[in-house]
Every structure is written in C-alpha cells, then in structure tokens.
Coordinates of N, CA and C in Angstrom, one line a residue:
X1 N 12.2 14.1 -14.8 CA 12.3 15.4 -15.5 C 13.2 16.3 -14.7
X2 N 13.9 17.0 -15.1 CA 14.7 17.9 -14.6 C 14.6 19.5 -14.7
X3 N 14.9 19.9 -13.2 CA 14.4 20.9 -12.9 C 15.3 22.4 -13.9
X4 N 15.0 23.7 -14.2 CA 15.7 24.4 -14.2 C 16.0 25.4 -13.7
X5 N 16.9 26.3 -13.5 CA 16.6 28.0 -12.4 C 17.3 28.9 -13.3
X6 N 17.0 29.5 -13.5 CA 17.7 31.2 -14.1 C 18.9 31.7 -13.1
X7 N 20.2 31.8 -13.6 CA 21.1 32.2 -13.1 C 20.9 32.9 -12.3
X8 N 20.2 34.4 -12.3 CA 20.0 35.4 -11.2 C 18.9 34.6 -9.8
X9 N 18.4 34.0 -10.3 CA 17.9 33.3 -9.0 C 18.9 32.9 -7.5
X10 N 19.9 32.8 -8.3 CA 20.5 32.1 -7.2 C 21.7 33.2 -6.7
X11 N 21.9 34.1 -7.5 CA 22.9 35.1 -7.2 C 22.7 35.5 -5.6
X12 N 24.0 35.7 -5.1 CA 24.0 36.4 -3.9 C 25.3 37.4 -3.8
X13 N 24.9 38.6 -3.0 CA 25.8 39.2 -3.0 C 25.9 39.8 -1.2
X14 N 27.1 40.3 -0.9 CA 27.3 40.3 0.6 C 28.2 41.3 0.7
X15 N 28.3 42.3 1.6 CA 29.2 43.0 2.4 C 29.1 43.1 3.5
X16 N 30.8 43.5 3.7 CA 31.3 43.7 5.2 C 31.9 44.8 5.3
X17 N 32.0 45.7 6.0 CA 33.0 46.3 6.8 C 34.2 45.6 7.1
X18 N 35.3 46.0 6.7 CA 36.6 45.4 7.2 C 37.1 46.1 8.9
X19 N 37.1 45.7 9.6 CA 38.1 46.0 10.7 C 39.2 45.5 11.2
X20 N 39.8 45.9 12.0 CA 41.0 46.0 12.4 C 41.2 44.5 12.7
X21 N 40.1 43.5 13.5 CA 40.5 42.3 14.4 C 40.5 41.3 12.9
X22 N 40.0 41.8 11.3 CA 40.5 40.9 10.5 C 41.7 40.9 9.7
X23 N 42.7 42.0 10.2 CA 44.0 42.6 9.7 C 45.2 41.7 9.9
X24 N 45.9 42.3 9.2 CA 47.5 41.2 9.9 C 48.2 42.6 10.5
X25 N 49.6 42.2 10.8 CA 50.7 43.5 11.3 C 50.6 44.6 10.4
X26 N 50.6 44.5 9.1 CA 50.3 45.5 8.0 C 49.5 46.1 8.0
X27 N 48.3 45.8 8.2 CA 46.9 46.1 8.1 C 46.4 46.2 7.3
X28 N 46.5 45.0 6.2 CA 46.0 44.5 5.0 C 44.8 43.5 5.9
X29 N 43.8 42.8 5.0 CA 43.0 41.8 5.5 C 43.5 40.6 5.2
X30 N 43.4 39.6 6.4 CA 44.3 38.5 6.1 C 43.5 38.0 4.8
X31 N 44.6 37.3 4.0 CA 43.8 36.5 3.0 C 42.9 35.6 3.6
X32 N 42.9 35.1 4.2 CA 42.4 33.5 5.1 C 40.7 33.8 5.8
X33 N 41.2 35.6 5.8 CA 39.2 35.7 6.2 C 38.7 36.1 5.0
X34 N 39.1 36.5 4.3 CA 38.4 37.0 2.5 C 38.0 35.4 1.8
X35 N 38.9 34.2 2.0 CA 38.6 33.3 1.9 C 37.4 32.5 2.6
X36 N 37.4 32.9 3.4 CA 36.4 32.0 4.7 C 35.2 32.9 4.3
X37 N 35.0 34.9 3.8 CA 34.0 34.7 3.4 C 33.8 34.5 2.2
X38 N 34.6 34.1 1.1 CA 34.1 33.5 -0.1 C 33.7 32.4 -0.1
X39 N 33.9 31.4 1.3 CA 33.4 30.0 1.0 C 32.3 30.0 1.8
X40 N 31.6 31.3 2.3 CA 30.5 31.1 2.8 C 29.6 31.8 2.0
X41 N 30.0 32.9 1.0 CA 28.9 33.1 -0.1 C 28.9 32.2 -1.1
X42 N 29.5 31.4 -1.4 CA 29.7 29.9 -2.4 C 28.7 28.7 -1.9
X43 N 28.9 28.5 -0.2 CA 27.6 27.9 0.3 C 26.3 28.3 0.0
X44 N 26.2 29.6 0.3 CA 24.9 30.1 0.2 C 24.4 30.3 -1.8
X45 N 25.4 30.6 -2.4 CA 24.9 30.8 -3.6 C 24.5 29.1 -3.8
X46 N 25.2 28.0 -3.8 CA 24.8 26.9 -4.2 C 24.3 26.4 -3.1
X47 N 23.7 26.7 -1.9 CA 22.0 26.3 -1.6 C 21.5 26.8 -2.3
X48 N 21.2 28.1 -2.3 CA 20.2 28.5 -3.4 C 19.9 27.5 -4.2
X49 N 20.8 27.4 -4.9 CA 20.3 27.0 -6.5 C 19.5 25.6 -6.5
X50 N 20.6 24.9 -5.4 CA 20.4 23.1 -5.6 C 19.3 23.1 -4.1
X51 N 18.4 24.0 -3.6 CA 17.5 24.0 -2.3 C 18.3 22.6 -1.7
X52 N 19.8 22.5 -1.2 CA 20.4 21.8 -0.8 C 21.1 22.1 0.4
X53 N 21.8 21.4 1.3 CA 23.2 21.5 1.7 C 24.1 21.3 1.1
X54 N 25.1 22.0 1.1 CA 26.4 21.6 0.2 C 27.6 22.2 0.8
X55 N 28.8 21.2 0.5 CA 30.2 21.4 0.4 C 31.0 21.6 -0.5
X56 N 31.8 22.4 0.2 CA 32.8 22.7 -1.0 C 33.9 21.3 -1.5
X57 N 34.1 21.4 -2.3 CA 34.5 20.3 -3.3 C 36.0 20.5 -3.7
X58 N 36.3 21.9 -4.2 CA 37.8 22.3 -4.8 C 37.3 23.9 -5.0
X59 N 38.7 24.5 -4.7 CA 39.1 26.2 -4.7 C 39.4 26.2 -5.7
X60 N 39.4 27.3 -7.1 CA 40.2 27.2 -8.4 C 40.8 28.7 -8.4
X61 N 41.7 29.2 -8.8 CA 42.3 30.4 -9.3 C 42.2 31.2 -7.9
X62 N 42.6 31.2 -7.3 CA 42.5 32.0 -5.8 C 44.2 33.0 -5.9
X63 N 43.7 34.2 -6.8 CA 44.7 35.0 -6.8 C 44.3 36.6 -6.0
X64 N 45.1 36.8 -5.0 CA 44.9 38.3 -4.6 C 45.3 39.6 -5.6
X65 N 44.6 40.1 -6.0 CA 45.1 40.9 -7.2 C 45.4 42.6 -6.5
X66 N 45.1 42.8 -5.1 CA 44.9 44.0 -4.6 C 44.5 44.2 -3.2
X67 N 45.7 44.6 -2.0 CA 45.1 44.5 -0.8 C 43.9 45.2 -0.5
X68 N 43.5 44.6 0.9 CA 42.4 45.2 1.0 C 42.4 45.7 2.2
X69 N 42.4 47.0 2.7 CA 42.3 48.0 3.4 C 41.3 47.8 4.6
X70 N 41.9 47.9 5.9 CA 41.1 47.9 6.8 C 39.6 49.5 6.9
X71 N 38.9 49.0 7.2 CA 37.6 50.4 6.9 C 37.4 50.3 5.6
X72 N 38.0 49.6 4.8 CA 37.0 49.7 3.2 C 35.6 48.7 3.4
X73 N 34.7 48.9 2.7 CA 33.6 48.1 2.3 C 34.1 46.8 1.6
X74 N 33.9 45.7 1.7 CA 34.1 44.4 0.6 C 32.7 44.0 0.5
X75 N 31.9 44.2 -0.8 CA 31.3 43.4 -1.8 C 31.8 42.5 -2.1
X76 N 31.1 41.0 -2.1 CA 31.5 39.7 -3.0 C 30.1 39.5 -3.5
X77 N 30.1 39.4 -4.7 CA 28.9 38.4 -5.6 C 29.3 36.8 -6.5
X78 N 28.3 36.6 -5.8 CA 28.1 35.0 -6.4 C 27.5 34.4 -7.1
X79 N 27.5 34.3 -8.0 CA 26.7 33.4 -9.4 C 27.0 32.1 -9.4
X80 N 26.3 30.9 -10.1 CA 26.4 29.5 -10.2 C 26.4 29.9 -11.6
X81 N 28.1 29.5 -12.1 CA 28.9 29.7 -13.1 C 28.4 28.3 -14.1
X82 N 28.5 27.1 -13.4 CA 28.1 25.9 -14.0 C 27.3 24.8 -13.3
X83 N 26.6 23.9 -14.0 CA 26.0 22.8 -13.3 C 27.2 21.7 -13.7
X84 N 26.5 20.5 -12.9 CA 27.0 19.2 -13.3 C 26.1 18.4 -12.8
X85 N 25.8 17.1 -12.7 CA 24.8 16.2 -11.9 C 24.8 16.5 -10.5
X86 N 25.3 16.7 -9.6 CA 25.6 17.3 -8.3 C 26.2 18.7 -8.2
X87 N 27.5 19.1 -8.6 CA 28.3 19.8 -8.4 C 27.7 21.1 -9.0
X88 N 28.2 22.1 -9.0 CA 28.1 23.8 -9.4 C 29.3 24.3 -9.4
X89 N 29.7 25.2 -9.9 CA 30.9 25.9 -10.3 C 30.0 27.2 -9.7
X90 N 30.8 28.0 -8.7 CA 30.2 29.1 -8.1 C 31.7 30.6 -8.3
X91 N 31.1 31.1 -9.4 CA 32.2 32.3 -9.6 C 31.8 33.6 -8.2
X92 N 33.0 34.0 -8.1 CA 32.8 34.6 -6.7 C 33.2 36.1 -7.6
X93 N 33.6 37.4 -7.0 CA 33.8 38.8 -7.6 C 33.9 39.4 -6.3
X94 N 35.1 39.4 -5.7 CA 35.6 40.5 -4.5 C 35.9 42.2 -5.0
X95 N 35.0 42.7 -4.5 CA 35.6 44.2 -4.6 C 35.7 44.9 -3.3
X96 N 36.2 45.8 -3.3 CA 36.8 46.7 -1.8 C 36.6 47.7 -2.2
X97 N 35.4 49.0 -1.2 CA 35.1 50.2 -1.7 C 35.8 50.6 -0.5
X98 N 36.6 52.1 -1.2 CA 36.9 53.1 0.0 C 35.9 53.6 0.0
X99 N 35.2 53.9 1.4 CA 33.9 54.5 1.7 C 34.2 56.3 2.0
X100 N 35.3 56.5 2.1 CA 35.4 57.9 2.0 C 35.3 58.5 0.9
X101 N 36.2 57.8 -0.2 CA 36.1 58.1 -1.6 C 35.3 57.9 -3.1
X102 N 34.7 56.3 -2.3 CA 34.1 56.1 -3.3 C 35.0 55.2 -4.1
X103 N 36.2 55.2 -4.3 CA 36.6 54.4 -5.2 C 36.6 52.7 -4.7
X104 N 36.1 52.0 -5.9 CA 36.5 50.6 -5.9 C 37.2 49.9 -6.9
X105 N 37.7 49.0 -6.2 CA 38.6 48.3 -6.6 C 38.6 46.6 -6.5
X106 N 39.1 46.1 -7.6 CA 38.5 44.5 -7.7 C 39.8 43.9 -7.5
X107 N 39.3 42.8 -6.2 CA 40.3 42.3 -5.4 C 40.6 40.7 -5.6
X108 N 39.8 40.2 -6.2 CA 39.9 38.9 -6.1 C 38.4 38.5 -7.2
X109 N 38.7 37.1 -8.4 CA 37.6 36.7 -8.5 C 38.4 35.2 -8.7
X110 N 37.5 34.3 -8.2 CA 37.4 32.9 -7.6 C 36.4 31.9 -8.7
X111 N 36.7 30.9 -8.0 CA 36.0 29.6 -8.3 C 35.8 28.8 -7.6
X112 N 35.1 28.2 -6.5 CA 34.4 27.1 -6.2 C 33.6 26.3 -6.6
X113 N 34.0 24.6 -6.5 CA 33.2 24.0 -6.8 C 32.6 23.2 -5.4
X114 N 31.1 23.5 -5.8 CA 30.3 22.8 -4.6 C 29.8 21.8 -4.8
X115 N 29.5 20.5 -4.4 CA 28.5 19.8 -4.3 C 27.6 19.7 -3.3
X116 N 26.2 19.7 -3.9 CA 25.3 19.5 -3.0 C 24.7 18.0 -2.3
X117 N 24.6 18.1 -1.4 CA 24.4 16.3 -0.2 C 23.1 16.3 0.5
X118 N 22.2 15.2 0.5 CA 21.2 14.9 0.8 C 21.5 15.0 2.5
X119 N 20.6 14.3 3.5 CA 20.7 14.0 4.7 C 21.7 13.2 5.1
X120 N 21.6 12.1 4.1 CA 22.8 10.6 4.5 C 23.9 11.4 4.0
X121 N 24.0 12.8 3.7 CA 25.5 12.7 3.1 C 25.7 12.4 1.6
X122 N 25.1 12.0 0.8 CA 25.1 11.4 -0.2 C 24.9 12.4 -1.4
X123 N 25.6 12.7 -2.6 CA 25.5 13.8 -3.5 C 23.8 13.4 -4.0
X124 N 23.5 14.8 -4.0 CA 21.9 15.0 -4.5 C 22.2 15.7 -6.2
X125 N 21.0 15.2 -6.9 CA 21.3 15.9 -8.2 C 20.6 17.0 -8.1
X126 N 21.7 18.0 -8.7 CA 21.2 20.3 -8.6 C 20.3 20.0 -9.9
X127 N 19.5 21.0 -9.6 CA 18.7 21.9 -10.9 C 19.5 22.3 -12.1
X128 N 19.1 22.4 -13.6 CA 20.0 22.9 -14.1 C 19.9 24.5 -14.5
X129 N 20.7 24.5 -15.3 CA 21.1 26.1 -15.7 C 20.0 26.8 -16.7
X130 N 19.4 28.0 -16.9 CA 18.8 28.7 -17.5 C 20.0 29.8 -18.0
X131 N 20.1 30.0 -19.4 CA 21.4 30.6 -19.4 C 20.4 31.7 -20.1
X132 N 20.7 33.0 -20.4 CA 20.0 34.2 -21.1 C 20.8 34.7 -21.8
X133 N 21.6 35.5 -21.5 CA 22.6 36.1 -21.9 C 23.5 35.4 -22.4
X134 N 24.6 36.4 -23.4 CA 26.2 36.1 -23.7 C 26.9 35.5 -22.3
X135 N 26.9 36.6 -21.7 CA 27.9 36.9 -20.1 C 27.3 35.1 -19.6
X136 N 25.9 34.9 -19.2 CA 25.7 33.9 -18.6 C 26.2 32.2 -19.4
X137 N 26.3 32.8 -21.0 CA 27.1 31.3 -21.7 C 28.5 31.4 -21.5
X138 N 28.9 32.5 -22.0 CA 30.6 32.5 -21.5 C 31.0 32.2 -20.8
X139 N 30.3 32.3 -19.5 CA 31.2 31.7 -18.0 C 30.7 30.5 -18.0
X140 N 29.9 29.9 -18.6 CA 29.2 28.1 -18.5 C 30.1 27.5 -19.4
X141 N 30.4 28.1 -20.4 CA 31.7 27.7 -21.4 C 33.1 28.0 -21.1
X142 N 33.2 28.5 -20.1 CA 34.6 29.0 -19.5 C 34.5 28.0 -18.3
X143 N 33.5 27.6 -17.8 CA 34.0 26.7 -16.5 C 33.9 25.3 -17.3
X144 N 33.8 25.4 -18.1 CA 33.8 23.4 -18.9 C 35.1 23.3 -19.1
X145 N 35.9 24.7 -19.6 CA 37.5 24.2 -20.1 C 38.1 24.5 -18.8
X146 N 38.0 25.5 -17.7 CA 38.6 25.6 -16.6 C 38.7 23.9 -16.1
X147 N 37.4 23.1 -16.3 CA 37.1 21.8 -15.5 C 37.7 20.6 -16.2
X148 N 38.5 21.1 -17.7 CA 38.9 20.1 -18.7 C 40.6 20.2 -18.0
X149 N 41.0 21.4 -18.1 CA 42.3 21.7 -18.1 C 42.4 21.4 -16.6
X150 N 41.3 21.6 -15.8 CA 42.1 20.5 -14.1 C 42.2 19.0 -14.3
X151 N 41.1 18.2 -15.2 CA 41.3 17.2 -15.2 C 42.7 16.5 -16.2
X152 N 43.4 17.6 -17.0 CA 44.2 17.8 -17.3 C 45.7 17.3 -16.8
X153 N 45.4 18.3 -15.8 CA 46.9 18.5 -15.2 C 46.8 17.5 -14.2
X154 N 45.3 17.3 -13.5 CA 45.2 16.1 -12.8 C 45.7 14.8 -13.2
X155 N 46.3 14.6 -14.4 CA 46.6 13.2 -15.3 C 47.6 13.5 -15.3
X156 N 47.7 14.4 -15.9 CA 49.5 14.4 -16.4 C 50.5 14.5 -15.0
X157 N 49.5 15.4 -13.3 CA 50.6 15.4 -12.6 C 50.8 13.5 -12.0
X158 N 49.4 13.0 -12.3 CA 49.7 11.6 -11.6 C 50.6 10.5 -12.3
X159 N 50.4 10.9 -13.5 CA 51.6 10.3 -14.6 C 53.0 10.6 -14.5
X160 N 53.5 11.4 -14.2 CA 54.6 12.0 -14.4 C 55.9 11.6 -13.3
X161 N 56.5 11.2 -13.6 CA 57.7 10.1 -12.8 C 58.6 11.5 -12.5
X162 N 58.7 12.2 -11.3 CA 59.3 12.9 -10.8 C 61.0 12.7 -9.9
X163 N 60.4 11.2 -10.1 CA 61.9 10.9 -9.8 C 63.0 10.7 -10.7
X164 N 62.2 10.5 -12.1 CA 63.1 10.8 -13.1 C 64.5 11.7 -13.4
X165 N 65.7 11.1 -14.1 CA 67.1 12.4 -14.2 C 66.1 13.7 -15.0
X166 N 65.3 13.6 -15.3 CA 64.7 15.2 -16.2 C 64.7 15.7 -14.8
X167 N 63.5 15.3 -14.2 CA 63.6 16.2 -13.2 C 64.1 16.4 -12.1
X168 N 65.3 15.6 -11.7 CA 66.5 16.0 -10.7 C 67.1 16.7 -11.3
X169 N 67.5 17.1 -12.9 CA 68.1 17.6 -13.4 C 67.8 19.3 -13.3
X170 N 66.3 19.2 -13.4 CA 65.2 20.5 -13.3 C 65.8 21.2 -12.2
X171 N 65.9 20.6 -11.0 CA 66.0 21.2 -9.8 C 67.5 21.7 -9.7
X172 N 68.4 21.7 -10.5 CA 69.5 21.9 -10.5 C 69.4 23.9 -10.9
X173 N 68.4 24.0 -11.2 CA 68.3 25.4 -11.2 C 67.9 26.0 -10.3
X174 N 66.9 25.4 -9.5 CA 66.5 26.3 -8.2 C 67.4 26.2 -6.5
X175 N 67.3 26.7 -5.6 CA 68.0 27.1 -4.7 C 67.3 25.4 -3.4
X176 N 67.9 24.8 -4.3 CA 67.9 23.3 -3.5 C 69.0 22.9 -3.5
X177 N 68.9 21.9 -2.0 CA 70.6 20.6 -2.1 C 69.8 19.5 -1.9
X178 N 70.3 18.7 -2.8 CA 69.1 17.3 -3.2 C 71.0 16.6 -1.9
X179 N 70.3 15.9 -0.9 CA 71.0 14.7 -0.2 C 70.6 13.2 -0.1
X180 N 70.8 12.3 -0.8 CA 70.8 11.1 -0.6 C 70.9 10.2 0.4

C-alpha cells in the first residue's frame, strides 16, 4: 500500500543574510552559493517528504532573473512539485529582501530533481502526493510536461547527426573557424 503526505508537509523554507565573503568583485552574490543553497533546501525538502536520504538527480531552468545584493535577506522555499517511484521534482522560489526598505524581489525559481537512496545506495520508493489545491495540481501538471519535454530533447539531442552539412552549414553564422 502506498504511503501519502500533503504537500505542505514537506515544505521548507530558509534564510540567510547575504555578506560580503559570498560576493564576487561586483558585489553581487555569486551564483554558485545561491545554488549550493538551493541544493541544500531541495535536500532537505525531499527528505522530508521521502523520510530518506537523497541526491540530487538533475538541475532544470536555473535562470538568474535579478542580482542579489550583499546585506539583503534571501528567502528560498521549497515544495515537492512532483512524485515518481523514487524521484521528486522540488520547486525552489528565491527572493532577496532589502532589509532597510522592505522591498522584495524574486530572484530565481528552480527545479530539482531528487532521488531518494536506501543505505546500499539503492533508489527507495517516496510517499506520494496529496494535492489540495489548484496551485498544488498545476505545478504536478507542470512538472509532467517540464519531464516530457526533457525526455524530449534528450532524444532528439542523441539522435541528431551534428556532423551533418546542415549543421556545419549552421555554424557558418556564428563567430567560429571550423579547421580540419
């Protein structure tokens, strides 16, 4: 029989203070630590859910939409967007508060997919989904075609004869010198 959990069950949400030692020369936050904590609230949201350990599996849509300011606040929340027999789809939501003003601003939202692993290492089967809401089917039905259209492009890129004249021909437009 198979278990179920209510989406909010497993939600987690996390802030940090940004400072200066996670900056670059600019003093923007490097992408690479906003990342490292998105894949640590993606851990944590998918233990939650699957009372597992788990790894991350594949990063989807990882767009910075808005730097993020050294001394702002960053909220991330994390929801388990989707099940599968092991795996979860864990939507992530970066925002950056200026704490002087109050205003925020939404910096990033993500997708991870996690699978959860027994002791041997071995994929464990997650709990499934309790959906309530609109909001909680939309994103269950939005990560089925996000997971259709990778398996997608995953075919078509392994099919695709790139050595073909189409596409030496392609590259005749970009700022390449093809040498033989």
């Amino acid at each position: 029989m198979t278990h179920f959990k209510h989406v909010k069950d497993s939600q987690v949400d996390i802030s940090e203070l940004m400072l200066p030692s996670h900056s670059n020369f600019n003093g923007k936050i490097h992408g690479g630590y906003v990342l490292s904590l998105m894949d640590r609230i993606a851990f944590a949201c998918a233990s939650k859910h699957s009372g597992a350990y788990c790894v991350t599996a594949s990063v989807d849509t990882v767009d910075f939409l808005k730097p993020i300011e050294i001394g702002e606040l960053v909220t991330m929340k994390a929801s388990v967007n989707y099940v599968g027999n092991s795996s979860m789809v864990i939507g992530i939501r970066v925002e950056a508060e200026n704490i002087r003003t109050g205003e925020i601003k939404h910096c990033n939202s993500s997708y991870f997919t996690m699978v959860a692993k027994d002791e041997d290492g071995k994929s464990l089967q997650v709990p499934g989904l309790i959906l309530t809401n609109d909001h909680d089917i939309r994103r269950f039905a939005k990560s089925i075609k996000r997971n259709k259209m990778k398996l997608n492009r995953k075919k078509e890129f392994h099919e695709t004869d790139f050595s073909s004249e189409e596409y030496v021909h392609l590259l005749e437009n970009y700022k390449v010198k093809i040498e033989k």
